[in-house]
Coordinates of C-alpha atoms in Angstrom, one line a residue:
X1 CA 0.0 0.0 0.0
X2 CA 1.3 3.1 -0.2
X3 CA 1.4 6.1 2.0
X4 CA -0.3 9.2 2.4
X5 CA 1.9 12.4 1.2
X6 CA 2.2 13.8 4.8
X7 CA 0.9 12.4 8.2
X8 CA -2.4 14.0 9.4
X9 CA -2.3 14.0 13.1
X10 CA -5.7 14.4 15.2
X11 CA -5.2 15.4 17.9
X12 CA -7.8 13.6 20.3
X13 CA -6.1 13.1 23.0
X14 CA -6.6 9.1 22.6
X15 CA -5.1 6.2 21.8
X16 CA -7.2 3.9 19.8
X17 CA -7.8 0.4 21.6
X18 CA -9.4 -2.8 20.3
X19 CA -12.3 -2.8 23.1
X20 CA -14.5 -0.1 24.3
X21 CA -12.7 0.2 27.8
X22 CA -11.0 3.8 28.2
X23 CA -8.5 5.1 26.3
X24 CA -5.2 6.2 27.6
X25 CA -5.0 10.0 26.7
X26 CA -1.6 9.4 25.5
X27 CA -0.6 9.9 21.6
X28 CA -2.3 10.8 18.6
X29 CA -3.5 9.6 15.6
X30 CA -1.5 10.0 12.0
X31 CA -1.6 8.3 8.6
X32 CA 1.8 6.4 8.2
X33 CA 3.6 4.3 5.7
X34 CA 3.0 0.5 5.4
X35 CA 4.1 -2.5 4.6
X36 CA 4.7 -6.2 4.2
X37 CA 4.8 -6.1 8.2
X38 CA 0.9 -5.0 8.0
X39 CA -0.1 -8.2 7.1
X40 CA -1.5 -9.6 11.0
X41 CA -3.1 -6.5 11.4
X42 CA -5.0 -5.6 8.6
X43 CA -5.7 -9.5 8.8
X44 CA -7.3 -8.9 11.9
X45 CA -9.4 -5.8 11.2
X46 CA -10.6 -7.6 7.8
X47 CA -11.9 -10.5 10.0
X48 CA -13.7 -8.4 12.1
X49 CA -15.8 -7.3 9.2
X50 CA -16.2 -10.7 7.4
X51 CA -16.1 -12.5 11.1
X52 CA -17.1 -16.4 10.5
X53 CA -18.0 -15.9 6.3
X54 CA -16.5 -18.7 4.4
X55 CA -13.5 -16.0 2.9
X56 CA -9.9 -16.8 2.2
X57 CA -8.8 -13.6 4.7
X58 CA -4.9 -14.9 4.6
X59 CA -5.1 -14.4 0.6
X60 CA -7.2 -11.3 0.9
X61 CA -4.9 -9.9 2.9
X62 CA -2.2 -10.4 0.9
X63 CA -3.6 -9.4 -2.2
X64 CA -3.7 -5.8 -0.3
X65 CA -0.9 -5.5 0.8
X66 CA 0.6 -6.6 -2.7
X67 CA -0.7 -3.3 -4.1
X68 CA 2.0 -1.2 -3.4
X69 CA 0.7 1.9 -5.3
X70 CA -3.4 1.8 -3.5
X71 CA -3.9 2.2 -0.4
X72 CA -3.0 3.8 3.2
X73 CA -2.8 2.5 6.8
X74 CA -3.4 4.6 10.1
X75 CA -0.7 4.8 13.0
X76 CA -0.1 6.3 15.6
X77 CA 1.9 9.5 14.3
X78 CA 3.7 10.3 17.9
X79 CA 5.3 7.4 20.5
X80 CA 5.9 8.4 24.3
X81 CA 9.5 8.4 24.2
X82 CA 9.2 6.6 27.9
X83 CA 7.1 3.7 26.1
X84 CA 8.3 0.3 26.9
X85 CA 5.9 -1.5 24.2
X86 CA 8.1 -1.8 21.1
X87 CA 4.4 -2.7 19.2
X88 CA 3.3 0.8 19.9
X89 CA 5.5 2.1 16.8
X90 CA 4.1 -0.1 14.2
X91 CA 0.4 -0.8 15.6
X92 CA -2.0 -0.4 12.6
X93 CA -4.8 1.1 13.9
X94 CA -6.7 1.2 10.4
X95 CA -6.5 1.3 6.8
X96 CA -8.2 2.0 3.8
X97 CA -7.8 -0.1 0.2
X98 CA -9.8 -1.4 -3.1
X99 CA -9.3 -4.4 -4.8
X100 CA -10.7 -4.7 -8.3
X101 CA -12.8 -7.8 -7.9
X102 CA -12.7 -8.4 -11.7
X103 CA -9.3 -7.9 -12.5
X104 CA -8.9 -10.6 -9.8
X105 CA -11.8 -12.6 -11.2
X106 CA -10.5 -16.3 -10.0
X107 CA -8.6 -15.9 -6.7
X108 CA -10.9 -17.6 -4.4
X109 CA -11.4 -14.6 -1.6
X110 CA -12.5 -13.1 -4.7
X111 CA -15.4 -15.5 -5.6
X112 CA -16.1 -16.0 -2.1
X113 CA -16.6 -12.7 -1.4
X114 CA -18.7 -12.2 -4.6
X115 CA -20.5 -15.0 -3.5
X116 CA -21.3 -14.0 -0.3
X117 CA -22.7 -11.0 -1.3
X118 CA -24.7 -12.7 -4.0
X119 CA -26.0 -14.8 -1.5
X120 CA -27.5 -12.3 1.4
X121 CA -28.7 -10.0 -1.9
X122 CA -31.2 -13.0 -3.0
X123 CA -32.3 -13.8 0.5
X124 CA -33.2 -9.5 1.0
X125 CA -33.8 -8.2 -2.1
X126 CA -36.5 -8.9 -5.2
X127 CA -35.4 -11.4 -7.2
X128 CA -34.5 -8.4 -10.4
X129 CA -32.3 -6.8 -7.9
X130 CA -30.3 -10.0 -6.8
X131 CA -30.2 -10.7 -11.3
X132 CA -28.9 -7.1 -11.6
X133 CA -26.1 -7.5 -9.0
X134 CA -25.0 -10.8 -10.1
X135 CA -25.1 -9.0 -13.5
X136 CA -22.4 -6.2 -13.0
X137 CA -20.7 -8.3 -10.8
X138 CA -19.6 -10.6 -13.7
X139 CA -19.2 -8.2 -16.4
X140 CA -16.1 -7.7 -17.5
X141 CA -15.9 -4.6 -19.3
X142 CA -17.1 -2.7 -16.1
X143 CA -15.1 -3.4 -13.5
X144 CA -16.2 -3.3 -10.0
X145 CA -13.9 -2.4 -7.4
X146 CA -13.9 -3.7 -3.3
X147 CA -14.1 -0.8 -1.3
X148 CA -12.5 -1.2 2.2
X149 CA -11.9 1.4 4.7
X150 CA -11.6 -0.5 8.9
X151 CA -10.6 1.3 11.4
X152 CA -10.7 0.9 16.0
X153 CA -14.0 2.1 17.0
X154 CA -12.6 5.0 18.9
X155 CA -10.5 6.5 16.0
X156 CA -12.4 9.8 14.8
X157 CA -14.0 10.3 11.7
X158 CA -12.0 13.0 10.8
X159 CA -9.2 10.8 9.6
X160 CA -11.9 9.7 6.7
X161 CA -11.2 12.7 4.6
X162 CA -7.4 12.2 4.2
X163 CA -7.5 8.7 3.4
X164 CA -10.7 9.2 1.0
X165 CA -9.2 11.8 -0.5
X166 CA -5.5 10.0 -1.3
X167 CA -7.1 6.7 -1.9
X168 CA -8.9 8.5 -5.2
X169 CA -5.5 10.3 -6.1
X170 CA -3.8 6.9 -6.3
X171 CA -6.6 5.1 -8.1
X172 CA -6.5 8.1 -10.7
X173 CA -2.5 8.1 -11.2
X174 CA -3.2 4.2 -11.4
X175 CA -5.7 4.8 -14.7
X176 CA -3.4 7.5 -15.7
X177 CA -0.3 5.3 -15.8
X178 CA -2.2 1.7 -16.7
X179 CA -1.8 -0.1 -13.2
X180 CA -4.3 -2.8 -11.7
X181 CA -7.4 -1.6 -9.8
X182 CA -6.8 2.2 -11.6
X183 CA -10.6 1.3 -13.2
X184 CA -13.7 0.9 -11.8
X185 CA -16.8 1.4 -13.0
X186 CA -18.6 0.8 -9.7
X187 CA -17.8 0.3 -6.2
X188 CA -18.8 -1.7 -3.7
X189 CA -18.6 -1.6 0.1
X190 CA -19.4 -3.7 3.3
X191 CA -19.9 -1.8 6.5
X192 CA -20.4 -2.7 9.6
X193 CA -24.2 -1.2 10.9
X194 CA -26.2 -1.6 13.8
X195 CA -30.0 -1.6 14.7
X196 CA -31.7 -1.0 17.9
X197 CA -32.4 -4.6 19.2
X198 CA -36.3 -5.4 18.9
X199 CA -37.4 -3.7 15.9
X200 CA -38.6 -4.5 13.1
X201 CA -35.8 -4.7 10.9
X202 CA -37.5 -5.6 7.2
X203 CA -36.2 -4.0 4.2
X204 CA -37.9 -1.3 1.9
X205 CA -39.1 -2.6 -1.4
X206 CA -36.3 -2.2 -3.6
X207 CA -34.1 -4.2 -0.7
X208 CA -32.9 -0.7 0.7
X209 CA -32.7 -0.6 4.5
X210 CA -35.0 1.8 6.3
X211 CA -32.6 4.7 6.6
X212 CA -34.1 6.0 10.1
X213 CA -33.1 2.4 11.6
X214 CA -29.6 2.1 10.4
X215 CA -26.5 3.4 12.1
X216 CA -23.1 3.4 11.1
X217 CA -19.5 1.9 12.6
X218 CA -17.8 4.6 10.3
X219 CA -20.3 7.1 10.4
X220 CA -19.1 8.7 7.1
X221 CA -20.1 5.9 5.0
X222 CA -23.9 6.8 5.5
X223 CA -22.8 9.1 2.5
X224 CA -21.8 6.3 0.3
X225 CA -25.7 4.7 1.1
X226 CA -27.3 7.9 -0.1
X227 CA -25.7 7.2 -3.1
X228 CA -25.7 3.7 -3.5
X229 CA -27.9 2.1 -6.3
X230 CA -28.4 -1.8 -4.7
X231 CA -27.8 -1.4 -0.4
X232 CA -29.2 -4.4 1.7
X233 CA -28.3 -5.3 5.1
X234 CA -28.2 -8.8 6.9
X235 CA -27.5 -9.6 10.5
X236 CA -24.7 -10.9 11.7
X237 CA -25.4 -11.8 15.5
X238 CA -25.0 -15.4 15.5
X239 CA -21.4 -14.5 14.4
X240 CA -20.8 -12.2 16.5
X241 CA -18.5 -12.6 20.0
X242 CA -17.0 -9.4 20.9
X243 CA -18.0 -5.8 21.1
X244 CA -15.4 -4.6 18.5
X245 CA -17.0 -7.1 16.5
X246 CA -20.7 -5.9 16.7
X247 CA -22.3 -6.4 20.3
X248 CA -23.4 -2.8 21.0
X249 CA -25.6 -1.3 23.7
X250 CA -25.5 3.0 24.1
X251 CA -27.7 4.4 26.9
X252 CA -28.8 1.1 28.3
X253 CA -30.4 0.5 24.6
X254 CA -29.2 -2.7 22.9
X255 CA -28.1 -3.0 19.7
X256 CA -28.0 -5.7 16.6
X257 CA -25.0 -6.1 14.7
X258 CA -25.7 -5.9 11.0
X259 CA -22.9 -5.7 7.6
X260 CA -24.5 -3.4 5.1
X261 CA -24.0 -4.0 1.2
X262 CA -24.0 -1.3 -0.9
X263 CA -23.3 -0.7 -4.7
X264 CA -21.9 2.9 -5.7
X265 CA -21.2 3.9 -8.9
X266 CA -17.7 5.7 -9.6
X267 CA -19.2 8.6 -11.0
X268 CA -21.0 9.5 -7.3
X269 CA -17.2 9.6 -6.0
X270 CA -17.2 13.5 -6.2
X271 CA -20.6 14.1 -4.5
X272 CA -20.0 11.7 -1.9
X273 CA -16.5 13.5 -1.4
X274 CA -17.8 17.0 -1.2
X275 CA -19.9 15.6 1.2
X276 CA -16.6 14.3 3.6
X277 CA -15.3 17.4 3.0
X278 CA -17.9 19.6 4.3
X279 CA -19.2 17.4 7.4
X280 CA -15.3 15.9 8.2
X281 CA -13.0 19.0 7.5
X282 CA -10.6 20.2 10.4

């Protein structure tokens, strides 16, 4: 993957952690280089959004990371100098990628993946929505691209605009100069959603998810639903066995852990990043 141009720091005063216990107030958050050595982690953060699916996450993985010229990770920019933890300087604490799915038509996280989302699409949307998917998901001459940006819960938003914002710069030099993933015709994106527990959580006709129920992990990706042309959502609770990993409960209310499909066309890029830049600007 490559890096950002310079390192953003925000400065929130916390540390990201993998659990919702209290932050230390120590260090800040930058966008760093990365590297073959980001392998475990991303691995890790990719699990947490596919948890128990039936996907190759070793070979995803390292199809990402083989990608030198796409792609950023997020570190932690500053290091208490009276740190003991050596795993404090290279802890990934996020990163954002896309893997064209049909220029990698074949690998098996690649048809698993695909097939996954073909799956949950039949069992929540019309049957002409699940043909249309599996349509442009299979056509060659308009590639679709796999959108994924993970991140620690308590990282802020904020860093979405930086990484957004290079991540298009790179795919554009990569059209520019001829390089894999550089085309896409559409985009498509998992996210990790919840639902207050105990309501009714059907889909509108169409298989969109009622907006007013939805919430988002990464709250800026709400902007890539308004845009999407196929979203559907499917629960994930009986896979689910940590908080990080979707068990949620704010003010006492419990929450359902859900992964939210969506399908975004590559010309809504520029809308959706006006958007991020007026709502996540410093």
């Amino acid at each position: 993957m490559a890096s950002l141009a310079k390192k953003r720091a925000l400065g929130t005063g916390e540390k990201p952690e993998e659990d919702h216990e209290e932050s230390s107030d120590e260090g800040i958050e930058g966008v760093g280089d990365s590297g073959d050595d980001d392998s475990e982690d991303s691995d890790e953060e990719i699990n947490e959004l596919f948890l128990k699916a039936n996907i190759n996450l070793s070979q995803l993985t390292d199809l990402i990371i083989q990608q030198n010229h796409i792609g950023s990770v997020i570190r932690q920019a500053d290091v208490p100098e009276d740190s003991d933890n050596d795993d404090d300087i290279d802890e990934v604490f996020g990163f954002i990628s896309l893997l064209n799915l049909t220029e990698r038509k074949g690998s098996e996280c690649v048809e698993q993946i695909k097939e996954l989302v073909l799956e949950h699409c039949e069992k929540c949307c019309p049957k002409n929505i699940a043909e249309q998917l599996d349509k442009i998901l299979n056509d060659t001459t308009k590639p679709v691209g796999l959108l994924l940006s993970e991140r620690f819960i308590n990282v802020p938003p904020q860093i979405a605009l930086p990484l957004h914002k290079q991540l298009q710069e790179e795919i554009a030099e990569a059209q520019r100069t001829n390089k894999p993933t550089g085309k896409c015709h559409f985009y498509i994106m998992i996210s990790k959603t919840f639902k207050e527990a105990g309501k009714n959580n059907s889909t509108l006709r169409g298989g969109a998810p009622k907006k007013d129920e939805l919430m988002f992990t990464n709250a800026e990706e709400e902007f890539f639903h308004e845009h999407a042309v196929i979203k559907f959502n499917y629960s994930v609770q009986e896979e689910s066995d940590s908080c990080l990993a979707g068990r949620w409960s704010f003010d006492d209310v419990p929450m359902k852990p859900f992964r939210t499909v969506m399908l975004i066309p590559a010309k809504s890029i520029s809308p959706i990043m006006e958007k991020l830049r007026e709502y996540l600007s410093i």
